[in-house]
mmCIF file of C-alpha atoms and ligand atoms in Angstrom:
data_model
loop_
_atom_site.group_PDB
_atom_site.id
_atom_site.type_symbol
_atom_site.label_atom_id
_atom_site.label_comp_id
_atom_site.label_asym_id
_atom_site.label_seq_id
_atom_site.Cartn_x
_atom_site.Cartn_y
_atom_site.Cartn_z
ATOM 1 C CA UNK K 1 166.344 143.978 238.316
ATOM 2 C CA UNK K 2 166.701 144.383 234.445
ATOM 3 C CA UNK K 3 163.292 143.860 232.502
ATOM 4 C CA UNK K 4 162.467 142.436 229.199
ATOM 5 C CA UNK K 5 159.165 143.351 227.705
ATOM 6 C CA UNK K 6 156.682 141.967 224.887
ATOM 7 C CA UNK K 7 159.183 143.926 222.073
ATOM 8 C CA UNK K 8 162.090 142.164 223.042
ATOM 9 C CA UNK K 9 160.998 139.013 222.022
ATOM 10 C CA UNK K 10 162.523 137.828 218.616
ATOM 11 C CA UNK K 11 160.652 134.958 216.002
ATOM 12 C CA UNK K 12 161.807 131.830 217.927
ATOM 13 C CA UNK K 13 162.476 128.686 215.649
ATOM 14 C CA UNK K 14 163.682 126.332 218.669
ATOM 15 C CA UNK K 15 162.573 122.583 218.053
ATOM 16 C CA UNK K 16 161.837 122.130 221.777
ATOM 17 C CA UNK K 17 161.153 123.642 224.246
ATOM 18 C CA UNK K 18 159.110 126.001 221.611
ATOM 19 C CA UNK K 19 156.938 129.268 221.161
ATOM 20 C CA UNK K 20 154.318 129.632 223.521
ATOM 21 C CA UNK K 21 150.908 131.887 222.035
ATOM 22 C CA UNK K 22 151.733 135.091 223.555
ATOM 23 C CA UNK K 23 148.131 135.674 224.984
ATOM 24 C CA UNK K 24 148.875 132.154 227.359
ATOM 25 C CA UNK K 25 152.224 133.580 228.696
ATOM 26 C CA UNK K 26 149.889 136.967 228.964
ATOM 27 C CA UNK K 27 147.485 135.282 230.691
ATOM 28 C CA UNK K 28 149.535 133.120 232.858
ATOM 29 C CA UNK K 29 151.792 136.198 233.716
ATOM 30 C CA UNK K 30 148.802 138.231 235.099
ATOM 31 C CA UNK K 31 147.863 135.275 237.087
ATOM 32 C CA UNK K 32 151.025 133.493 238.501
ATOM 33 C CA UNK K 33 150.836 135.225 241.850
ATOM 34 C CA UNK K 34 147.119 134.786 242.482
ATOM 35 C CA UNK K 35 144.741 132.536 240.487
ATOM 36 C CA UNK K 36 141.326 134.658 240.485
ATOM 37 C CA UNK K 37 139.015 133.044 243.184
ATOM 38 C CA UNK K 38 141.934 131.198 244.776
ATOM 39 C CA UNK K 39 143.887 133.243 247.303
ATOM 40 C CA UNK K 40 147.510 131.967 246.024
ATOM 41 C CA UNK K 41 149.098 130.965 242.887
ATOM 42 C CA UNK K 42 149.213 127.695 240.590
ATOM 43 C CA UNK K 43 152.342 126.841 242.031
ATOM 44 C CA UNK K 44 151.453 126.570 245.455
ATOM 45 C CA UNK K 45 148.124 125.238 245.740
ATOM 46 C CA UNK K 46 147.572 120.752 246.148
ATOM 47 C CA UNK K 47 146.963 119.145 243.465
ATOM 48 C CA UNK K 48 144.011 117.406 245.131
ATOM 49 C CA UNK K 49 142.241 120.765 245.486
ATOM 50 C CA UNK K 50 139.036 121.674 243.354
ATOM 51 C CA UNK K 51 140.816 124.465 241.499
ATOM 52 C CA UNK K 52 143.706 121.934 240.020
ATOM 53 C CA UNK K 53 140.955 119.759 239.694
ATOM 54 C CA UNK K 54 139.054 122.080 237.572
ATOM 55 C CA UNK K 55 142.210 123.196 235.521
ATOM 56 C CA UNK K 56 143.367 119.208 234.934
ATOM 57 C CA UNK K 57 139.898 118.545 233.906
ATOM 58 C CA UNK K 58 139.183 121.337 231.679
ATOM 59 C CA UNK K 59 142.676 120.671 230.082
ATOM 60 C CA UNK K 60 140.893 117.064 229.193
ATOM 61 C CA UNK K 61 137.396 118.447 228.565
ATOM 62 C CA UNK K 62 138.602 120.841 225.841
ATOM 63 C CA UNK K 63 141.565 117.981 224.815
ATOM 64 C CA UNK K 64 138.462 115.770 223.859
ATOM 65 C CA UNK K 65 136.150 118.031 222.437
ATOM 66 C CA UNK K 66 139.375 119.487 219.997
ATOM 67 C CA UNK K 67 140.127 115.784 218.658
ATOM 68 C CA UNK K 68 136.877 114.294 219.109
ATOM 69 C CA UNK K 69 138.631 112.194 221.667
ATOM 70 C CA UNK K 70 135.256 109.184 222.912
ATOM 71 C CA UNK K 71 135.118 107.754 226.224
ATOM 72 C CA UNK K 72 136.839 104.427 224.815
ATOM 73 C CA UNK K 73 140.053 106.452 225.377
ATOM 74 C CA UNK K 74 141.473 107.336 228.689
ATOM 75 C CA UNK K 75 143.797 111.262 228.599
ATOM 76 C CA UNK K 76 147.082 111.013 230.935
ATOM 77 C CA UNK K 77 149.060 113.766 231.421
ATOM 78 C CA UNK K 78 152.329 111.776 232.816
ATOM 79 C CA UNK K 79 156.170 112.713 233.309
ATOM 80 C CA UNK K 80 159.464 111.523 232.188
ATOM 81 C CA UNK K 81 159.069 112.720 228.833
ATOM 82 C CA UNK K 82 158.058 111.227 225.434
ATOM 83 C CA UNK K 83 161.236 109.122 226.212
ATOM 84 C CA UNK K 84 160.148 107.208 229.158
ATOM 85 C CA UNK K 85 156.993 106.190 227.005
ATOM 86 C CA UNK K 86 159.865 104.813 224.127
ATOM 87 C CA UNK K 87 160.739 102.124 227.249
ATOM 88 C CA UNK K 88 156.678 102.238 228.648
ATOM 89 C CA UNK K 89 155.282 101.091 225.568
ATOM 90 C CA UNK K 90 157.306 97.827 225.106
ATOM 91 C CA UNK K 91 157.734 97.791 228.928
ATOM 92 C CA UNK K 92 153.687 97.050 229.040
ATOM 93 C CA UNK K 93 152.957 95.361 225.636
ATOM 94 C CA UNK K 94 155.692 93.493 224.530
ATOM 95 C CA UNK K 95 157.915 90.758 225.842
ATOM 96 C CA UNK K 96 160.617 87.689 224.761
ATOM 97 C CA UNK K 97 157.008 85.783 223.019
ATOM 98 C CA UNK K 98 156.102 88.722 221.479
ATOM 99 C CA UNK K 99 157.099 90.913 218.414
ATOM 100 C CA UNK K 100 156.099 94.437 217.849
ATOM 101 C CA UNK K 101 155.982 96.253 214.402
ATOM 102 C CA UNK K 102 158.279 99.584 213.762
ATOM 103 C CA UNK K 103 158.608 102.053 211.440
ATOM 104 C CA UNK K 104 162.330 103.039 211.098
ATOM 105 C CA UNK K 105 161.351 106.536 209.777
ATOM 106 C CA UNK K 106 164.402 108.983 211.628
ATOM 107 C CA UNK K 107 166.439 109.742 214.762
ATOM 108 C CA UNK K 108 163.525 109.453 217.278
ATOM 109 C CA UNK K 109 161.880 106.296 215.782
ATOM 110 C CA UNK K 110 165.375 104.654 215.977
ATOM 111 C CA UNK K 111 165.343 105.381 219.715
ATOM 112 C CA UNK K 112 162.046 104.124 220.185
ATOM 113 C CA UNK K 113 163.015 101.132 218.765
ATOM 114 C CA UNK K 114 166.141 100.427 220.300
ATOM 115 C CA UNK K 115 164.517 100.491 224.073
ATOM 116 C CA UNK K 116 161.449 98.499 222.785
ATOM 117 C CA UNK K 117 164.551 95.763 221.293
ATOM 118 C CA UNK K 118 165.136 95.225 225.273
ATOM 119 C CA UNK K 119 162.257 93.988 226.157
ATOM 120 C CA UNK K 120 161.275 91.448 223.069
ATOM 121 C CA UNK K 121 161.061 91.369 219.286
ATOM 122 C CA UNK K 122 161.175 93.672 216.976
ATOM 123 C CA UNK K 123 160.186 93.797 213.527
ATOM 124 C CA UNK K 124 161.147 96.693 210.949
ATOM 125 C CA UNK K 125 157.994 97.011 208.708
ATOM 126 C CA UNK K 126 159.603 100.067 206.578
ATOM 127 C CA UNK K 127 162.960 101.387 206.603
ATOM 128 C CA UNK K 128 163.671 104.878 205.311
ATOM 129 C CA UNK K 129 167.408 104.705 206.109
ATOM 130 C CA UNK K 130 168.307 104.130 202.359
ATOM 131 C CA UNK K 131 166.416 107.317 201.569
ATOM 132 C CA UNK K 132 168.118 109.345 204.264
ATOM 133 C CA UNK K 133 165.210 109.721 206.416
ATOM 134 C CA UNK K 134 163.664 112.094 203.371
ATOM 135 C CA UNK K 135 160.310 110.703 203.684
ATOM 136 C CA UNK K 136 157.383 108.566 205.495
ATOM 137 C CA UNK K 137 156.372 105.345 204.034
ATOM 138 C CA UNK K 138 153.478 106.376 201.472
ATOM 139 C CA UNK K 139 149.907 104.408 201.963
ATOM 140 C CA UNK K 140 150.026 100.932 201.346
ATOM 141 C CA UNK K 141 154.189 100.883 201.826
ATOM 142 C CA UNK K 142 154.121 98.936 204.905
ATOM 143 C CA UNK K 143 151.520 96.125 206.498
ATOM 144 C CA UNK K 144 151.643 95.032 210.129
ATOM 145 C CA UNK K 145 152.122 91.759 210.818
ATOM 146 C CA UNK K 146 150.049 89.248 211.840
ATOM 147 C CA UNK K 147 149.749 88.795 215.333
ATOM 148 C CA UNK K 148 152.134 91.933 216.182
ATOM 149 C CA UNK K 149 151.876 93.367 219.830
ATOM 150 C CA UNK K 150 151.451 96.684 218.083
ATOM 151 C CA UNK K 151 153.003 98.733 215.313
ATOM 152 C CA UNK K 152 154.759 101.690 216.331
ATOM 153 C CA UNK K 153 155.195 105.193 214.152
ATOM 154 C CA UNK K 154 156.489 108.275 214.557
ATOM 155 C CA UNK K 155 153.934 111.126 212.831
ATOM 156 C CA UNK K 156 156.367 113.531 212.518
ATOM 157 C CA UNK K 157 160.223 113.181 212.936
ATOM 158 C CA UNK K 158 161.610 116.527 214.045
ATOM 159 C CA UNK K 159 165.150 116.160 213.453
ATOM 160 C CA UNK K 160 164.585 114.915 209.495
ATOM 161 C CA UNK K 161 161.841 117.145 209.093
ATOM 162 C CA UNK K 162 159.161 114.338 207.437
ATOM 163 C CA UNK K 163 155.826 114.227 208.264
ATOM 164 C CA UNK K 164 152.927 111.806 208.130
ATOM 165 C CA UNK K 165 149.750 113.471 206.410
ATOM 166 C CA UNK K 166 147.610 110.207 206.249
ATOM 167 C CA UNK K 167 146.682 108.148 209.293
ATOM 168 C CA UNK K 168 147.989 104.797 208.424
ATOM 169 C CA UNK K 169 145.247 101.598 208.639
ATOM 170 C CA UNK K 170 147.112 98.685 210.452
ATOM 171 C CA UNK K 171 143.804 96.675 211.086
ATOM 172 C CA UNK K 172 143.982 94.494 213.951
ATOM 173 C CA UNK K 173 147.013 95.251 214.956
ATOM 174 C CA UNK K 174 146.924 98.208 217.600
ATOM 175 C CA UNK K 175 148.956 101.727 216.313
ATOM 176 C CA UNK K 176 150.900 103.570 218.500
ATOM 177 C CA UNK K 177 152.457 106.810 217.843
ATOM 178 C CA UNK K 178 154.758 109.003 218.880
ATOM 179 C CA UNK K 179 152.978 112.568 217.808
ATOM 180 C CA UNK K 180 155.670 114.345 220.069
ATOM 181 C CA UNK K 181 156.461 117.390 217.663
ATOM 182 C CA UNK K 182 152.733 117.290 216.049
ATOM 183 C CA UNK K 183 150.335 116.759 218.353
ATOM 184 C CA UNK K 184 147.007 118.401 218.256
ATOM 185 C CA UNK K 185 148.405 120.413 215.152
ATOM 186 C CA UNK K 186 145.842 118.772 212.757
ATOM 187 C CA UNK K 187 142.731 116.498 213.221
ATOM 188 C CA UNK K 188 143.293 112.908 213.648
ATOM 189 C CA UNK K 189 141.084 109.963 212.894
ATOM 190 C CA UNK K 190 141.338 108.926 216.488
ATOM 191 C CA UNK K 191 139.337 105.938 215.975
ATOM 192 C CA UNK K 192 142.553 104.023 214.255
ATOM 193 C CA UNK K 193 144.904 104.580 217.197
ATOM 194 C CA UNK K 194 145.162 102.498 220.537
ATOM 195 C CA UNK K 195 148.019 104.857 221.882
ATOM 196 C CA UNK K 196 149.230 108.103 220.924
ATOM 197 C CA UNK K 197 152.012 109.832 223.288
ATOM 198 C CA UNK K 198 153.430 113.292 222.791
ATOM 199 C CA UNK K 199 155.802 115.270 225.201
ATOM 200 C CA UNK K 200 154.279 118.565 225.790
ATOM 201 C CA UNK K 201 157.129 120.927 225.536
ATOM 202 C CA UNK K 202 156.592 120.626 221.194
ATOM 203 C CA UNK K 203 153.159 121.755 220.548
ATOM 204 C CA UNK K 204 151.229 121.837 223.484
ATOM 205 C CA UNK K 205 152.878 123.699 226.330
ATOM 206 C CA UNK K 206 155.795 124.030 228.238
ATOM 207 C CA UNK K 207 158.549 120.884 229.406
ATOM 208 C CA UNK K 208 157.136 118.881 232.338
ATOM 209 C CA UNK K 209 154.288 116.609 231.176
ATOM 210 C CA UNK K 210 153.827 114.180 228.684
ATOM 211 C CA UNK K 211 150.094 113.343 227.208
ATOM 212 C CA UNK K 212 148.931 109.936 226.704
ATOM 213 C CA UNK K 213 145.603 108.882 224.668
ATOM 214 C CA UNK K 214 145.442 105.246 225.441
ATOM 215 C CA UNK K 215 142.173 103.251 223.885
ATOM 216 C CA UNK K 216 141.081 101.131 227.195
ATOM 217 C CA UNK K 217 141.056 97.479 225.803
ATOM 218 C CA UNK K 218 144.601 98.071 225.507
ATOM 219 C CA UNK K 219 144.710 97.702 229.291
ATOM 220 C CA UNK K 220 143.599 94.241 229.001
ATOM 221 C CA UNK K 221 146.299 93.870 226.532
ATOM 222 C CA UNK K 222 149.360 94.314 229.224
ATOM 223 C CA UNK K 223 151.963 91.609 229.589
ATOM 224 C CA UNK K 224 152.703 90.161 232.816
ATOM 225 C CA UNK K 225 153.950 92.315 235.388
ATOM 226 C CA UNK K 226 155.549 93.554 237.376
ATOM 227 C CA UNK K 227 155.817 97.409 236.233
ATOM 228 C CA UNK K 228 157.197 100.064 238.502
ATOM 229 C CA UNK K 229 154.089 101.524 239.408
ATOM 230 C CA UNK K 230 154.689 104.615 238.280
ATOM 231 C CA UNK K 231 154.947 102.651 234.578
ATOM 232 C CA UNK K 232 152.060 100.856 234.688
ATOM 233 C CA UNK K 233 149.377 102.219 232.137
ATOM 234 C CA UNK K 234 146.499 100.472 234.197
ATOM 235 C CA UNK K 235 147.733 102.040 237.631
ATOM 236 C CA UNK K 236 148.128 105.642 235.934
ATOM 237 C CA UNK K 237 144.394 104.793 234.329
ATOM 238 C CA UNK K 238 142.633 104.008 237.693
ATOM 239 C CA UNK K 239 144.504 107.111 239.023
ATOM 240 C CA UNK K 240 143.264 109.727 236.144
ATOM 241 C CA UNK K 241 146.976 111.169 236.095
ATOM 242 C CA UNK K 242 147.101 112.134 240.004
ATOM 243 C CA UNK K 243 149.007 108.837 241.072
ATOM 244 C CA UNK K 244 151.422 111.209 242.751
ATOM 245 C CA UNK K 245 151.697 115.011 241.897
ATOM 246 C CA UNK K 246 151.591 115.416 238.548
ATOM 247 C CA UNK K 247 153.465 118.534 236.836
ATOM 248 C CA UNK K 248 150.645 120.987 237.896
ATOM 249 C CA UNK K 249 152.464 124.366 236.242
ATOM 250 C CA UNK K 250 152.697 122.278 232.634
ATOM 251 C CA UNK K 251 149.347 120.920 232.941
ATOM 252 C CA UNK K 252 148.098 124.609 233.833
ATOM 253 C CA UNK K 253 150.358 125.904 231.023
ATOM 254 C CA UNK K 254 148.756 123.506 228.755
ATOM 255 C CA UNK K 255 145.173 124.205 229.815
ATOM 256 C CA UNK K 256 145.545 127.756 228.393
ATOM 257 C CA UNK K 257 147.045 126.572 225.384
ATOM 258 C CA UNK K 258 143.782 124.058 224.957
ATOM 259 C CA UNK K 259 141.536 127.249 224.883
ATOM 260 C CA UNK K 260 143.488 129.636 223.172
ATOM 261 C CA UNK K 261 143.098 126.093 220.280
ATOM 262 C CA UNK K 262 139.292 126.492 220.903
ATOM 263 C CA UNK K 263 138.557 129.711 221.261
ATOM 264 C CA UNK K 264 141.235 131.861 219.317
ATOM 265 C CA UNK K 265 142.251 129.956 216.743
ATOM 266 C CA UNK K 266 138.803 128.109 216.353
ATOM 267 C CA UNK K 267 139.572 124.496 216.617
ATOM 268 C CA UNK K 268 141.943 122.019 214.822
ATOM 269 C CA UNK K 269 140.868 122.451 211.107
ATOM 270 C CA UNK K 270 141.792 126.169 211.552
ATOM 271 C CA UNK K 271 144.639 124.963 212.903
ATOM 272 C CA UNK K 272 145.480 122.672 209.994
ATOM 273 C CA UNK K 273 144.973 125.368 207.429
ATOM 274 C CA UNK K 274 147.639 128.084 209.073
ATOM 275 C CA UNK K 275 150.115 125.390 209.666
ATOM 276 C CA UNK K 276 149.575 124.608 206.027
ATOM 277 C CA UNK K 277 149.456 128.848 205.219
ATOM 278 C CA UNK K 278 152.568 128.855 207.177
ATOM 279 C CA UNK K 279 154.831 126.005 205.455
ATOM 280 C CA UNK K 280 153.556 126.641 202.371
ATOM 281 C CA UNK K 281 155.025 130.252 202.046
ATOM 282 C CA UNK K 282 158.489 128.996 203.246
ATOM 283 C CA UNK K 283 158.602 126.055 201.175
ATOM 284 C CA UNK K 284 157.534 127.597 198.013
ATOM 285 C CA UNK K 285 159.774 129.917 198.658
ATOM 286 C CA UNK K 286 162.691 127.084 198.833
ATOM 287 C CA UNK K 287 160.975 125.778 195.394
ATOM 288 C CA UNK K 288 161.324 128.836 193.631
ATOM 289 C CA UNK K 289 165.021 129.896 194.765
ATOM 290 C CA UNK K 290 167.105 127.563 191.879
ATOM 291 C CA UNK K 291 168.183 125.391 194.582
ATOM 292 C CA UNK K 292 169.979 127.750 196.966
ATOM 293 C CA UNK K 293 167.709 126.614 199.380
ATOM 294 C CA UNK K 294 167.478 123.015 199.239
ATOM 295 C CA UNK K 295 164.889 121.212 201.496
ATOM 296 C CA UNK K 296 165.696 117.588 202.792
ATOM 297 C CA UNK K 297 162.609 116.721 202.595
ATOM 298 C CA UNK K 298 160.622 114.565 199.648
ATOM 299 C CA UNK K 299 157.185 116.876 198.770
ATOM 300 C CA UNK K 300 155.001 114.117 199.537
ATOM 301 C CA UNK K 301 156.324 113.926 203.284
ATOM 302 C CA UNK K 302 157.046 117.994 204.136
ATOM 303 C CA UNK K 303 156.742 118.423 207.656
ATOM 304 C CA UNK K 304 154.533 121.200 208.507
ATOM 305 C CA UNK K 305 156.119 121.605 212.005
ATOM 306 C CA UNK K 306 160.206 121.619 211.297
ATOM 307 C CA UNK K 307 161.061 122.949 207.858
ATOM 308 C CA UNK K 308 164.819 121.539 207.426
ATOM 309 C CA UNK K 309 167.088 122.463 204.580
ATOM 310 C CA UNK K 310 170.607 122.058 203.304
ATOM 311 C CA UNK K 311 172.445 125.099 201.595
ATOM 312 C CA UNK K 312 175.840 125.152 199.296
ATOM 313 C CA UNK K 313 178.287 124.464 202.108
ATOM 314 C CA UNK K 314 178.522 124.656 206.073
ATOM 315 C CA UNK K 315 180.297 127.962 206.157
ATOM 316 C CA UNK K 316 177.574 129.552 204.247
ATOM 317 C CA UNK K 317 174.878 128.139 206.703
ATOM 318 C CA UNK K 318 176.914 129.428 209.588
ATOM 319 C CA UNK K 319 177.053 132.737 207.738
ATOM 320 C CA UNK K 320 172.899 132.433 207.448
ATOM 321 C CA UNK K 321 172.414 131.393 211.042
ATOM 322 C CA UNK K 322 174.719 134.215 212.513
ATOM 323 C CA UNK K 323 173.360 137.178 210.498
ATOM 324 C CA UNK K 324 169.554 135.480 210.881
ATOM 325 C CA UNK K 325 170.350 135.270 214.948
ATOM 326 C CA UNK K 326 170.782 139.093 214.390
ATOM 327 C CA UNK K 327 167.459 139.950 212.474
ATOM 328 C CA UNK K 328 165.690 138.570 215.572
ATOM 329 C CA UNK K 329 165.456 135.041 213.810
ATOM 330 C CA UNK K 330 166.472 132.785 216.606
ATOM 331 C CA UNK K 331 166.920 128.924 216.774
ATOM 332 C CA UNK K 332 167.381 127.567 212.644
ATOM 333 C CA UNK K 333 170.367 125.702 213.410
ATOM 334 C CA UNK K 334 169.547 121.906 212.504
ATOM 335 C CA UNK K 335 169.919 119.066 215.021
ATOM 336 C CA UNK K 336 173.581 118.215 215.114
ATOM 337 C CA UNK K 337 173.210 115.180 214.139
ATOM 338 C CA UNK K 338 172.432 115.927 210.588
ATOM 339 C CA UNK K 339 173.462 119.454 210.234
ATOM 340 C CA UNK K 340 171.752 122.130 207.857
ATOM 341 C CA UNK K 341 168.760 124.593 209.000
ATOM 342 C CA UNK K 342 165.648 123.999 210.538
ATOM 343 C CA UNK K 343 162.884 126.301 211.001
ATOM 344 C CA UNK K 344 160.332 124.879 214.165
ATOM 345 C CA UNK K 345 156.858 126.677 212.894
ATOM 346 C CA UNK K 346 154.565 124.741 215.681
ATOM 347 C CA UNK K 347 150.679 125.524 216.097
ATOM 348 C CA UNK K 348 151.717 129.078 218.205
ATOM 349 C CA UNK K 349 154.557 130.619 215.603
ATOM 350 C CA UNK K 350 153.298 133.377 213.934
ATOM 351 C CA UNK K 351 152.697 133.609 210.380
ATOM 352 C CA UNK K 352 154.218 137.222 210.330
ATOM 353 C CA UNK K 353 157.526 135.499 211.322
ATOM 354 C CA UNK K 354 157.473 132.946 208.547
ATOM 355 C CA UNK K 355 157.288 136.074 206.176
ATOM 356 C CA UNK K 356 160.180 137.668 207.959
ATOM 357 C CA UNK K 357 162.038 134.582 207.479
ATOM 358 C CA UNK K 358 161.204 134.548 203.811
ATOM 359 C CA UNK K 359 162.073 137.812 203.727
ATOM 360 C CA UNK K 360 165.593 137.559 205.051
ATOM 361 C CA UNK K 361 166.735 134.744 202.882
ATOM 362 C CA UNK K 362 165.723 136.304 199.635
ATOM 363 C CA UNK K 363 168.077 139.372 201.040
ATOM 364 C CA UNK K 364 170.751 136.805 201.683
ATOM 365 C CA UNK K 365 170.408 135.205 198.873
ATOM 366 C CA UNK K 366 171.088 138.426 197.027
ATOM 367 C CA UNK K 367 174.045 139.536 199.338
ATOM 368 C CA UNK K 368 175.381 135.932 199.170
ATOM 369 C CA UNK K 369 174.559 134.649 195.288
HETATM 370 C C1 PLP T 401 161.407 115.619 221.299
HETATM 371 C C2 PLP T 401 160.920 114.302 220.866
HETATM 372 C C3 PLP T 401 161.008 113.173 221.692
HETATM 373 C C4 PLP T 401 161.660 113.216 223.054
HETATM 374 O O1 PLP T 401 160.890 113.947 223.939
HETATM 375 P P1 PLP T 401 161.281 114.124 225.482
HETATM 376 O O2 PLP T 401 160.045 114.708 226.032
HETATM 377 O O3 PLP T 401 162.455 115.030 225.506
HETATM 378 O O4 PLP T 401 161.596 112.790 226.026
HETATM 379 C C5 PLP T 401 160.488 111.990 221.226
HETATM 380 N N1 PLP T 401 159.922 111.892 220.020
HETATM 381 C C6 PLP T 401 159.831 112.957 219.192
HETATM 382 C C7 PLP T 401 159.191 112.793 217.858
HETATM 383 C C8 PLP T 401 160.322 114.186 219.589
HETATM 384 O O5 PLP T 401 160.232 115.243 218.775
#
């Protein structure tokens, strides 16, 4: 059998599935044939048994404490992805009478939008299309409308690399947001969301599970039925997640990553600050270079989590990509649908690799002028 070890791994930029803190993978690595006090590993033990029952809870325990989360919220960790909660959403909240508010901000938001279009109204309340997808509506853009099912937005798009740094105020009319590729990477004013969703495999652990923070009157808020059980917020509620077996490795995964949040890094205004250390240097960077590195993204809506910039031509950012894959720089190609370079610097990528980054494109730069 051929080995890797710790030194073989190389500054991984990947969008999703992303870097992991390297003390969880420690941690899990020392423990995936034998939990301590268990007699077998995570992956073999029922879900129903006290130690899952201890990790799923702790995940939610710590989940809480990090985002102040109250008890008016229920914490779900479900599967299909942040996808199936695109067609969920609408699926429970919205139907033919109805009309729900969205935000067409990027590539994800589109998709939300376009299942939530099959099951009733919808209504764009800000369109960023014009702009290129370069930025988030700005406070006060954008008001929901009266009456709306709920207004939907999208707190960071990945593939445009724009980011919401306010928590918009839509009143009556219950938010819900897709916090896939930001979640839990600064603190929220939870009190102004009914529904936040965010697939795991972003910020928060590995593929497999998908979190849901769902405000409880929005239960009595469902349309009529009938839902597929399995897509029924009320039935996944009165189950606390364990329905059917829920993805016990991610949720394990993710329970790690919850402490390493409280106890390493110190909570989510720490967090807030590196991911802000951590943009900042490569941005500036971008700012200072006379436009050989030009980012997509309008100042005011800089995503913190995918840094996304275009350079002279394509050949030239094939040329950075290919001698970056090479320095150990792994995963800046952007999303094929827009092209470009994208560096993915979520809650667990190291700062030292942002300055390695910086590093190799002021060489490039040089080599390359
Ligand atoms: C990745 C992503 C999704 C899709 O997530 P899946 O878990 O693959 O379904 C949805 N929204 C955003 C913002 C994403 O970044």
């Amino acid at each position: 059998m051929s080995t890797a070890t710790v030194s073989d791994r190389v500054f991984n930029f990947s969008a999703g599935p992303a870097t992991l803190p390297l003390k969880v993978l420690q941690e899990a690595q020392e423990h995936l044939l034998c939990l301590p006090g268990v007699g077998a590993s995570i992956l073999e033990i029922s879900h129903r048994s006290p130690p899952f029952e201890a990790i799923i809870g702790g995940a939610e325990a710590d989940m809480r404490k990090l985002l102040g989360i109250s008890d008016d919220y229920a914490v779900l960790f479900l599967q299909g992805g942040a996808t199936t909660q695109f067609s969920m959403v609408p699926m429970n909240f919205l139907n033919k009478e109805k009309s729900a508010d969205y935000i067409l901000q990027g590539a994800w938001s589109k998709k939300a939008m376009g299942e939530a279009k099959k099951h009733g109204n919808v209504n764009v309340v800000w369109d960023g299309s014009s702009e290129k997808f370069s930025r988030v509506p700005r406070p006060g853009e954008f008001t929901a409308s009266q009456g709306a099912a709920y207004l939907h937005m999208t707190s960071n798009e990945t593939i445009e690399g724009i980011e919401f740094h306010h928590d918009p105020d839509t009143g009556e009319v219950p938010l819900v947001c897709d916090a896939s590729s930001d979640f839990m990477h600064r603190p929220l004013d939870m009190k102004k969301f009914a529904l936040i969703y965010a697939g795991a495999q972003k910020n928060v652990g590995p593929a497999g599970a998908t979190v849901v923070i769902i405000r409880k009157d929005m239960l009595d808020r469902q349309v009529e039925g009938p839902f597929p059980t399995m897509l029924d917020y009320k039935k996944m509620v009165a189950g606390a997640s364990m329905h059917n077996t829920p993805p016990v490795f991610t949720i394990y995964i993710l329970s790690l990553v919850m402490k390493w949040l409280l106890h390493d890094i110190g909570g989510l205004d720490k967090m807030h600050q590196l991911n802000q250390k951590k943009a900042g240097l490569l941005y500036d960077f971008m700012d200072q270079s006379g436009g050989y590195y030009k980012p997509h993204a309008q100042k005011d809506s800089r995503s913190l989590m995918n840094v996304t910039w275009r350079m002279r031509d394509e050949d030239l950012e094939k040329k950075f990509i290919k001698e970056a894959k090479a320095a150990k720089l792994d995963g800046l190609k952007g999303h094929r649908d827009v092209g470009g370079l994208r560096a993915s610097l979520y809650n667990a990528f190291p700062y030292e690799g942002v300055e390695a980054l910086v590093g190799f494109m002021k060489e490039f730069m040089k080599n390359n002028g």
